Short mmCIF file of C-alpha atoms in Angstrom, two decimals:
data_model
loop_
_atom_site.label_atom_id
_atom_site.label_comp_id
_atom_site.label_asym_id
_atom_site.label_seq_id
_atom_site.Cartn_x
_atom_site.Cartn_y
_atom_site.Cartn_z
CA MET Q 1 2.74 -27.15 0.58
CA ILE Q 2 1.56 -26.59 -3.00
CA VAL Q 3 0.14 -23.23 -1.90
CA TYR Q 4 3.54 -22.16 -0.63
CA LEU Q 5 5.12 -23.19 -3.93
CA LEU Q 6 2.58 -21.24 -6.00
CA CYS Q 7 3.16 -18.17 -3.85
CA PHE Q 8 6.91 -18.58 -4.32
CA ALA Q 9 6.33 -18.83 -8.07
CA LEU Q 10 4.52 -15.47 -7.89
CA LEU Q 11 7.56 -14.01 -6.12
CA LEU Q 12 9.83 -15.39 -8.85
CA VAL Q 13 7.65 -13.79 -11.53
CA GLY Q 14 8.20 -10.44 -9.80
CA LEU Q 15 11.94 -11.12 -9.62
CA TYR Q 16 11.98 -11.98 -13.33
CA GLY Q 17 10.36 -8.63 -14.11
CA VAL Q 18 12.88 -6.70 -12.02
CA LEU Q 19 15.81 -8.50 -13.64
CA THR Q 20 14.85 -8.47 -17.32
CA LYS Q 21 12.56 -5.53 -18.03
CA ARG Q 22 14.09 -2.33 -19.34
CA ASP Q 23 11.00 -0.18 -18.85
CA LEU Q 24 10.88 1.79 -15.58
CA ILE Q 25 7.09 1.41 -15.28
CA LYS Q 26 7.37 -2.36 -15.66
CA ILE Q 27 10.08 -2.43 -12.98
CA ILE Q 28 7.83 -0.53 -10.57
CA LEU Q 29 4.99 -2.97 -11.28
CA SER Q 30 7.29 -5.95 -10.68
CA LEU Q 31 8.35 -4.52 -7.33
CA GLY Q 32 4.64 -4.35 -6.49
CA ILE Q 33 4.23 -8.04 -7.40
CA LEU Q 34 7.20 -8.92 -5.17
CA GLY Q 35 5.55 -7.10 -2.27
CA TYR Q 36 2.23 -8.88 -2.79
CA ALA Q 37 3.92 -12.27 -2.86
CA VAL Q 38 5.86 -11.66 0.36
CA ASN Q 39 2.78 -10.39 2.22
CA LEU Q 40 0.69 -13.34 1.05
CA LEU Q 41 3.41 -15.84 2.02
CA LEU Q 42 3.52 -14.45 5.58
CA ILE Q 43 -0.25 -14.76 5.93
CA LEU Q 44 -0.18 -18.30 4.49
CA PHE Q 45 2.22 -19.27 7.28
CA ALA Q 46 -0.27 -17.92 9.80
CA TYR Q 47 -3.32 -19.95 8.73
CA ARG Q 48 -4.61 -22.63 11.07
CA ASN Q 49 -7.12 -25.30 10.10
CA ASP Q 50 -10.73 -24.98 11.34
CA SER Q 51 -10.24 -21.62 13.00
CA ILE Q 52 -11.80 -18.17 12.73
CA TYR Q 53 -10.54 -14.59 12.43
CA PRO Q 54 -8.90 -13.16 15.60
CA ILE Q 55 -11.74 -10.81 16.54
CA LEU Q 56 -13.88 -11.47 19.59
CA ALA Q 57 -17.64 -11.02 19.26
CA LYS Q 58 -20.28 -10.58 21.92
CA GLY Q 59 -21.90 -13.80 23.06
CA LYS Q 60 -19.80 -15.97 20.76
CA GLU Q 61 -17.89 -18.96 22.02
CA VAL Q 62 -14.15 -18.57 21.49
CA LYS Q 63 -12.95 -21.34 19.23
CA GLN Q 64 -9.55 -21.72 17.66
CA MET Q 65 -8.23 -18.54 16.08
CA VAL Q 66 -5.60 -17.96 13.38
CA ASP Q 67 -2.22 -16.49 14.24
CA PRO Q 68 -2.71 -12.70 14.67
CA LEU Q 69 0.97 -11.74 14.79
CA PRO Q 70 1.83 -11.92 11.05
CA GLN Q 71 -1.44 -10.12 10.30
CA ALA Q 72 -0.32 -7.20 12.47
CA LEU Q 73 3.08 -7.07 10.79
CA VAL Q 74 1.68 -7.27 7.25
CA LEU Q 75 -0.80 -4.49 8.06
CA THR Q 76 2.08 -2.02 8.49
CA SER Q 77 3.99 -3.52 5.58
CA ILE Q 78 1.16 -2.81 3.10
CA VAL Q 79 1.09 0.88 4.04
CA ILE Q 80 4.86 1.23 3.72
CA GLU Q 81 4.71 -0.48 0.33
CA LEU Q 82 2.33 2.19 -0.96
CA GLY Q 83 4.64 4.93 0.33
CA THR Q 84 7.61 3.45 -1.48
CA THR Q 85 5.54 2.99 -4.66
CA ALA Q 86 4.63 6.69 -4.58
CA MET Q 87 8.29 7.60 -4.14
CA LEU Q 88 9.34 5.36 -7.05
CA VAL Q 89 6.66 6.95 -9.23
CA ALA Q 90 7.99 10.39 -8.32
CA LEU Q 91 11.54 9.32 -9.24
CA ALA Q 92 10.33 7.89 -12.56
CA ILE Q 93 8.48 11.11 -13.36
CA LYS Q 94 11.63 13.13 -12.66
CA LEU Q 95 13.73 10.84 -14.84
CA PHE Q 96 11.16 11.14 -17.63
CA GLU Q 97 11.30 14.91 -17.35
CA LYS Q 98 15.06 14.91 -17.77
CA TYR Q 99 15.66 12.13 -20.31
CA GLU Q 100 12.21 11.91 -21.96
CA THR Q 101 12.29 8.12 -21.87
CA PHE Q 102 11.51 5.29 -19.46
CA ASP Q 103 14.09 2.95 -20.97
CA ILE Q 104 16.81 2.38 -18.38
CA THR Q 105 19.45 1.62 -21.01
CA GLN Q 106 18.97 5.13 -22.38
CA ILE Q 107 19.42 6.68 -18.94
CA ARG Q 108 23.18 6.58 -18.84
CA ARG Q 109 24.42 9.71 -17.17
CA LEU Q 110 23.51 9.34 -13.52
CA LYS Q 111 25.23 12.53 -12.43
CA GLY Q 112 23.55 15.91 -12.48
CA MET T 1 -15.13 -25.97 3.50
CA PRO T 2 -11.52 -26.66 2.52
CA VAL T 3 -9.58 -23.52 1.78
CA GLU T 4 -6.68 -24.93 -0.16
CA PRO T 5 -8.37 -25.57 -3.57
CA TRP T 6 -9.73 -22.01 -3.61
CA LEU T 7 -6.31 -20.63 -2.77
CA ILE T 8 -4.68 -22.67 -5.53
CA PHE T 9 -7.22 -21.31 -8.02
CA ILE T 10 -6.76 -17.68 -6.92
CA LEU T 11 -2.97 -17.99 -6.92
CA SER T 12 -2.98 -19.45 -10.44
CA VAL T 13 -5.10 -16.53 -11.66
CA MET T 14 -2.69 -14.13 -9.94
CA ILE T 15 0.37 -15.71 -11.55
CA ILE T 16 -1.23 -15.54 -15.01
CA ALA T 17 -2.27 -11.92 -14.42
CA SER T 18 1.19 -10.90 -13.27
CA ILE T 19 2.86 -12.51 -16.30
CA ALA T 20 0.33 -10.70 -18.48
CA ALA T 21 1.08 -7.42 -16.69
CA LEU T 22 4.77 -7.78 -17.38
CA GLU T 23 4.49 -8.89 -21.00
CA MET T 24 1.73 -6.67 -22.38
CA GLU T 25 2.68 -3.77 -24.63
CA ASP T 26 -0.04 -1.33 -23.61
CA ILE T 27 0.68 0.37 -20.30
CA LEU T 28 -2.99 0.76 -19.29
CA SER T 29 -3.56 -2.98 -19.69
CA SER T 30 -0.50 -3.64 -17.52
CA ILE T 31 -1.82 -1.43 -14.73
CA VAL T 32 -5.26 -3.08 -14.88
CA ALA T 33 -3.62 -6.52 -14.69
CA ILE T 34 -1.71 -5.38 -11.60
CA GLY T 35 -5.07 -4.38 -10.16
CA VAL T 36 -6.28 -7.96 -10.76
CA VAL T 37 -3.25 -9.30 -8.87
CA GLY T 38 -3.88 -6.99 -5.91
CA LEU T 39 -7.56 -7.86 -5.70
CA GLY T 40 -6.60 -11.54 -5.80
CA VAL T 41 -4.36 -10.90 -2.79
CA SER T 42 -7.29 -9.22 -1.04
CA LEU T 43 -9.56 -12.20 -1.78
CA SER T 44 -6.94 -14.64 -0.47
CA PHE T 45 -6.70 -12.64 2.76
CA LEU T 46 -10.46 -13.06 3.11
CA PHE T 47 -10.16 -16.84 2.67
CA LEU T 48 -7.26 -16.94 5.15
CA GLN T 49 -9.43 -15.36 7.89
CA ALA T 50 -7.78 -11.93 7.85
CA PRO T 51 -10.64 -9.42 7.25
CA ASP T 52 -8.51 -6.52 8.55
CA LEU T 53 -5.93 -7.07 5.87
CA ALA T 54 -8.54 -7.70 3.18
CA ILE T 55 -10.06 -4.23 3.73
CA VAL T 56 -6.68 -2.51 3.78
CA GLN T 57 -5.36 -4.36 0.74
CA PHE T 58 -8.53 -3.62 -1.27
CA LEU T 59 -8.38 0.10 -0.53
CA PHE T 60 -4.65 0.35 -1.18
CA GLU T 61 -5.05 -1.47 -4.47
CA ILE T 62 -7.57 1.14 -5.62
CA PHE T 63 -5.22 3.86 -4.47
CA ALA T 64 -2.18 2.39 -6.22
CA VAL T 65 -4.07 1.98 -9.50
CA ILE T 66 -5.22 5.62 -9.32
CA ILE T 67 -1.65 6.80 -8.66
CA LEU T 68 -0.17 4.72 -11.49
CA VAL T 69 -2.83 5.69 -14.05
CA ARG T 70 -2.66 9.36 -13.10
CA ALA T 71 1.14 9.42 -13.31
CA PHE T 72 1.86 7.33 -16.39
CA LEU T 73 -1.11 7.40 -18.72
CA LYS T 74 -0.42 10.71 -20.44
CA LYS T 75 3.17 9.93 -21.25
CA ASP T 76 3.93 9.72 -24.94
CA TYR T 77 6.75 7.26 -24.93
CA HIS T 78 7.81 4.75 -27.52
CA LYS T 79 8.65 1.23 -26.56
CA GLU T 80 11.75 0.02 -28.33
CA LYS T 81 12.11 -3.47 -29.67
CA PRO T 82 14.34 -5.61 -27.43
CA SER T 83 17.57 -6.62 -29.11
CA THR T 84 18.82 -10.21 -29.51
CA ILE T 85 21.16 -10.02 -26.53
CA ASN T 86 18.25 -8.94 -24.33
CA LYS T 87 16.27 -11.98 -25.43
CA ILE T 88 19.22 -14.26 -24.62
CA LEU T 89 19.62 -12.64 -21.20
CA ALA T 90 15.89 -13.05 -20.51
CA GLY T 91 16.15 -16.73 -21.41
CA VAL T 92 19.11 -17.21 -19.07
CA THR T 93 17.18 -15.47 -16.30
CA VAL T 94 14.14 -17.72 -16.80
CA ILE T 95 16.31 -20.84 -16.65
CA THR T 96 18.05 -19.61 -13.47
CA LEU T 97 14.76 -18.78 -11.76
CA ALA T 98 13.29 -22.16 -12.74
CA ALA T 99 16.35 -23.83 -11.18
CA ILE T 100 15.85 -21.80 -8.01
CA PHE T 101 12.20 -22.89 -7.95
CA ILE T 102 13.06 -26.58 -8.29
CA PHE T 103 15.73 -26.42 -5.59
CA SER T 104 13.41 -24.54 -3.22
CA ILE T 105 10.91 -27.40 -3.06
CA SER T 106 13.04 -29.24 -0.48
CA VAL T 107 13.29 -26.03 1.58
CA PHE T 108 9.51 -25.64 1.71
CA GLU T 109 9.20 -29.24 2.91
CA LEU T 110 11.16 -28.28 6.04
CA LEU T 111 8.61 -25.62 7.01
CA PRO T 112 5.54 -26.46 9.14
CA PRO T 113 2.76 -27.72 6.82
CA PHE T 114 -0.08 -25.49 5.69
CA GLY T 115 -2.69 -25.05 8.40
CA GLU T 116 -0.49 -25.88 11.38
CA PRO T 117 1.49 -22.81 12.46
CA LEU T 118 3.89 -22.76 15.39
CA MET T 119 1.92 -20.27 17.54
CA THR T 120 4.31 -19.84 20.45
CA THR T 121 4.14 -16.09 21.06
CA ALA T 122 0.81 -15.71 19.33
CA GLN T 123 -0.99 -18.09 21.71
CA TYR T 124 -0.20 -15.69 24.57
CA TYR T 125 -1.71 -12.82 22.59
CA LEU T 126 -4.84 -14.83 21.82
CA ASP T 127 -5.32 -15.90 25.45
CA ASN T 128 -4.55 -12.63 27.20
CA GLY T 129 -5.11 -9.94 24.53
CA ALA T 130 -8.66 -9.02 25.50
CA LYS T 131 -7.81 -8.97 29.20
CA ASP T 132 -4.60 -6.94 28.86
CA THR T 133 -5.77 -4.30 26.42
CA GLY T 134 -9.57 -4.32 26.47
CA ALA T 135 -9.83 -4.43 22.66
CA ALA T 136 -12.04 -7.01 20.97
CA ASN T 137 -10.01 -6.87 17.76
CA LEU T 138 -6.85 -8.74 18.65
CA VAL T 139 -4.96 -7.59 15.55
CA SER T 140 -5.61 -4.02 16.61
CA SER T 141 -4.43 -4.80 20.13
CA ILE T 142 -1.14 -6.15 18.75
CA VAL T 143 -0.61 -3.29 16.29
CA LEU T 144 -1.30 -0.52 18.78
CA ASP T 145 -0.49 -1.99 22.18
CA TYR T 146 1.88 -4.95 22.28
CA ARG T 147 3.86 -3.81 19.27
CA ALA T 148 3.07 -0.10 19.08
CA TYR T 149 6.79 0.54 18.67
CA ASP T 150 6.60 -1.11 15.23
CA THR T 151 3.74 1.19 14.34
CA LEU T 152 5.82 4.19 15.38
CA GLY T 153 8.49 3.00 12.98
CA GLU T 154 5.87 2.61 10.26
CA VAL T 155 4.66 6.19 10.82
CA THR T 156 8.26 7.39 10.57
CA VAL T 157 8.85 5.50 7.31
CA LEU T 158 5.64 6.87 5.84
CA PHE T 159 6.66 10.39 6.87
CA ALA T 160 10.07 9.92 5.25
CA ALA T 161 8.52 8.55 2.04
CA ILE T 162 6.13 11.51 1.78
CA LEU T 163 8.95 13.99 2.43
CA GLY T 164 11.09 12.23 -0.19
CA THR T 165 8.30 12.45 -2.76
CA PHE T 166 7.84 16.15 -2.07
CA THR T 167 11.56 16.84 -2.30
CA ILE T 168 12.02 14.90 -5.53
CA LEU T 169 9.13 16.58 -7.25
CA ARG T 170 10.07 20.06 -6.10
CA ILE T 171 13.60 20.19 -7.51
CA LYS T 172 13.87 21.37 -11.08
CA SER T 173 15.78 19.08 -13.39
CA LYS T 174 19.04 20.50 -14.59
CA SER T 175 18.30 20.50 -18.29
CA LYS T 176 15.48 22.97 -17.75
CA LYS T 177 17.65 25.13 -15.49
CA GLU T 178 20.39 25.25 -18.09
CA LYS T 179 17.83 26.25 -20.67
CA THR T 180 16.62 29.16 -18.55
CA GLU T 181 20.20 30.22 -17.86
CA LEU T 182 20.88 30.23 -21.58
CA ASP T 183 17.79 32.34 -22.07
CA HIS T 184 19.03 34.83 -19.47
CA ALA T 185 22.43 34.92 -21.13
CA ALA T 186 20.79 35.62 -24.48
CA LYS T 187 18.96 38.57 -23.00
CA MET X 1 -5.63 22.23 -19.75
CA ARG X 2 -9.15 20.91 -20.01
CA GLN X 3 -8.85 18.28 -17.28
CA ASN X 4 -8.15 20.88 -14.63
CA ASP X 5 -11.70 22.14 -14.96
CA GLY X 6 -13.06 18.89 -13.60
CA MET X 7 -15.66 16.48 -14.94
CA THR X 8 -19.26 16.89 -16.07
CA LEU X 9 -22.17 18.29 -14.07
CA ILE X 10 -23.56 14.82 -13.30
CA VAL X 11 -20.33 13.68 -11.70
CA LYS X 12 -20.06 16.92 -9.73
CA THR X 13 -23.60 16.61 -8.35
CA VAL X 14 -23.13 12.98 -7.33
CA THR X 15 -19.79 13.82 -5.73
CA ARG X 16 -21.32 16.67 -3.72
CA ILE X 17 -23.66 14.19 -2.02
CA SER X 18 -21.46 11.12 -1.81
CA VAL X 19 -18.30 12.73 -0.40
CA TRP X 20 -19.86 13.27 3.01
CA MET X 21 -21.05 9.67 3.19
CA ILE X 22 -17.57 8.41 2.30
CA LEU X 23 -16.04 10.67 4.97
CA LEU X 24 -18.56 9.44 7.54
CA TYR X 25 -17.79 5.83 6.67
CA GLY X 26 -14.08 6.48 7.08
CA ILE X 27 -14.64 8.04 10.50
CA TYR X 28 -16.84 5.08 11.50
CA ILE X 29 -14.12 2.63 10.46
CA ILE X 30 -11.51 4.54 12.47
CA PHE X 31 -13.62 4.74 15.62
CA HIS X 32 -14.55 1.05 15.57
CA GLY X 33 -11.00 -0.13 14.90
CA HIS X 34 -10.73 -1.89 18.26
CA LEU X 35 -14.08 -3.70 17.90
CA SER X 36 -14.38 -4.76 14.28
CA PRO X 37 -12.16 -5.13 11.19
CA GLY X 38 -10.66 -1.85 10.10
CA GLY X 39 -8.80 0.70 12.14
CA GLY X 40 -6.58 3.65 11.49
CA PHE X 41 -4.98 2.42 8.29
CA ALA X 42 -8.18 1.48 6.46
CA GLY X 43 -10.12 4.51 7.69
CA GLY X 44 -7.30 6.86 6.75
CA VAL X 45 -7.26 5.54 3.20
CA ILE X 46 -11.03 5.98 2.94
CA ILE X 47 -10.69 9.63 4.03
CA ALA X 48 -7.90 10.16 1.51
CA LEU X 49 -10.07 8.62 -1.22
CA ALA X 50 -12.91 11.00 -0.33
CA PHE X 51 -10.64 14.02 -0.83
CA LEU X 52 -9.26 12.42 -3.98
CA ASN X 53 -12.82 12.04 -5.26
CA VAL X 54 -13.33 15.81 -4.89
CA MET X 55 -10.01 16.48 -6.63
CA LEU X 56 -10.82 14.26 -9.60
CA ALA X 57 -14.38 15.55 -9.99
CA TYR X 58 -13.88 19.28 -9.45
CA GLY X 59 -10.28 19.85 -10.49
CA ARG X 60 -7.27 21.15 -8.61
CA LYS X 61 -8.21 24.80 -8.43
CA PHE X 62 -11.54 24.27 -6.67
CA THR X 63 -9.97 21.78 -4.26
CA SER X 64 -7.16 24.12 -3.28
CA ASP X 65 -9.80 26.77 -2.53
CA TRP X 66 -11.96 24.32 -0.58
CA LEU X 67 -9.15 22.69 1.40
CA ASN X 68 -6.26 24.62 2.83
CA ILE X 69 -3.37 22.52 1.54
CA SER X 70 -0.69 24.01 3.76
CA PHE X 71 -2.96 23.41 6.75
CA LEU X 72 -3.16 19.74 5.73
CA HIS X 73 0.65 19.68 5.76
CA ASP X 74 0.62 21.00 9.31
CA VAL X 75 -2.01 18.46 10.40
CA GLU X 76 0.03 15.64 8.89
CA ALA X 77 3.22 16.66 10.68
CA ALA X 78 1.35 17.33 13.93
CA SER X 79 -0.26 13.89 13.98
CA ALA X 80 3.16 12.22 13.84
CA THR X 81 4.21 14.37 16.80
CA LEU X 82 0.99 13.51 18.64
CA PHE X 83 1.84 9.81 18.34
CA LEU X 84 5.20 10.50 20.00
CA ILE X 85 3.56 12.62 22.71
CA ILE X 86 1.17 9.77 23.58
CA GLY X 87 4.18 7.45 23.76
CA ILE X 88 6.09 9.80 26.08
CA LEU X 89 3.01 10.23 28.28
CA GLY X 90 3.15 6.44 28.57
CA ILE X 91 6.65 6.78 30.05
CA SER X 92 5.63 9.32 32.65
CA ILE X 93 2.33 7.68 33.66
CA GLY X 94 2.48 4.03 32.72
CA GLY X 95 6.16 3.32 33.21
CA SER X 96 7.21 2.39 29.69
CA PHE X 97 7.17 3.89 26.20
CA LEU X 98 3.69 3.69 24.59
CA ALA X 99 2.27 2.05 27.70
CA ASN X 100 -1.52 1.71 27.84
CA PHE X 101 -2.15 4.19 30.65
CA LEU X 102 -5.83 5.06 30.14
CA MET X 103 -8.83 3.21 31.57
CA LYS X 104 -9.46 -0.15 29.90
CA GLY X 105 -13.25 0.03 30.22
CA GLU X 106 -15.70 -2.70 29.32
CA LEU X 107 -14.77 -5.19 26.63
CA PHE X 108 -17.27 -4.39 23.86
CA ALA X 109 -17.95 -0.70 24.61
CA LEU X 110 -17.00 2.02 22.13
CA ILE X 111 -15.01 3.99 24.70
CA SER X 112 -12.68 1.26 25.88
CA SER X 113 -9.24 -0.25 25.43
CA GLY X 114 -7.21 2.71 26.71
CA THR X 115 -4.81 4.34 24.29
CA ILE X 116 -5.77 2.17 21.32
CA LEU X 117 -8.64 4.46 20.32
CA PRO X 118 -6.62 7.74 20.37
CA LEU X 119 -3.74 6.06 18.56
CA ASN X 120 -6.17 4.77 15.93
CA ILE X 121 -7.47 8.30 15.39
CA VAL X 122 -3.96 9.73 15.14
CA ILE X 123 -2.88 7.09 12.63
CA GLY X 124 -6.05 7.58 10.60
CA ILE X 125 -5.38 11.32 10.29
CA LYS X 126 -1.73 10.70 9.49
CA VAL X 127 -2.32 8.09 6.77
CA GLY X 128 -5.22 9.98 5.22
CA MET X 129 -3.46 13.32 5.00
CA SER X 130 -0.15 11.97 3.77
CA LEU X 131 -1.66 9.78 1.05
CA PHE X 132 -3.88 12.60 -0.19
CA LEU X 133 -0.91 14.98 -0.27
CA VAL X 134 1.17 12.47 -2.24
CA VAL X 135 -1.50 12.20 -4.92
CA TRP X 136 -1.91 15.97 -4.86
CA VAL X 137 1.79 16.49 -5.57
CA LEU X 138 2.00 13.70 -8.15
CA ALA X 139 -1.03 15.01 -10.03
CA GLY X 140 0.31 18.55 -9.91
CA SER X 141 3.65 17.84 -11.54
CA LYS X 142 3.50 18.89 -15.16
CA THR X 143 5.28 16.14 -17.00
CA VAL X 144 3.50 15.75 -20.31
CA LYS X 145 5.64 16.87 -23.18
CA GLY X 146 4.63 20.13 -24.73
CA GLU X 147 2.32 21.16 -21.92
#
């Protein structure tokens, strides 16, 4: 319970960064924090007391195992997150080339 | 060994590091603090019995830090002082988020408690995964056999993200183009 | 620019030896994805980091001579197509899209678990190539003022 709440607090820190920061780099970093928090929350839901990782080993008795389904979904989610981060970095670089600033209040003209 | 105290400790470190990453002036320190947050996530995956994810998260953290440092470190940019209205807006945002946090406590009480997941579909995968697919790693059997369609979607998204990056970086920004046109006109 | 010439001689010598070990480790992780932690995603990132190591140590010019960048583009696009081809073969042989139509084999053997091993290899190539190419493009964009 308290673990869930701490993880949710991490998500809110990321949300705070996205909402209040004016620096494009800081916004990209806050989106990264949001992604970490969501991934970690999914894996926290999957944990089961007194159980081992969902990988069979030779000659080992199968005990309780944790839920493998969220692990499989988060595995793809991490890769996609890196792809989107790279794309955001490319957009920020292009904006810096044109406006020579990372401050989003200075980037007014969105056309052209 | 109980897992929960360790997780509380790691999560507290991660929250402090993420606040530091957002509030620090120097951009290199921010990126290093983000690295701390990502490695904390990797460590928590290890405690939560997900070694697959711990490896992937660790490697991707290294990769993300390299990308961010390589892209942003050489920029000579000046950080402007936030004005009064920005400070007021930040304060309002903090109060709103704190209210959301307090109201969400009752929502988290409705969820199944930590350490007792529902496991309805997943129990089938655990019981029959090795027999159906022949893979000892059950996460791998879900990613590439039971739910390979998801992985196809992931490959497509990755492909689109790479293509988008290439396209964005290839186009010349208009200010430069106008400059060259002016140069041609001068000649 | 100075940085395009790469790093010092010590770094270059260490890189020359260590790159092959990193590549081998990545290939090991990919091939044992159905037996132990790891798989296509982790192994692909390790391969991308090996190439990135060469790029950081030796500079862009040497790397573009050593690796054929446009060939890497082709490999990246082809691996996505290969994934689809394996899926469509599943329709014609196994009855449904991405069906596991190969022999299952023994449980803990290296050659086992049907299409999981080829799909792991395809994903490893795909992830490795695309992540390396992203860093290649990002590092190549000249954005510093006055450069």
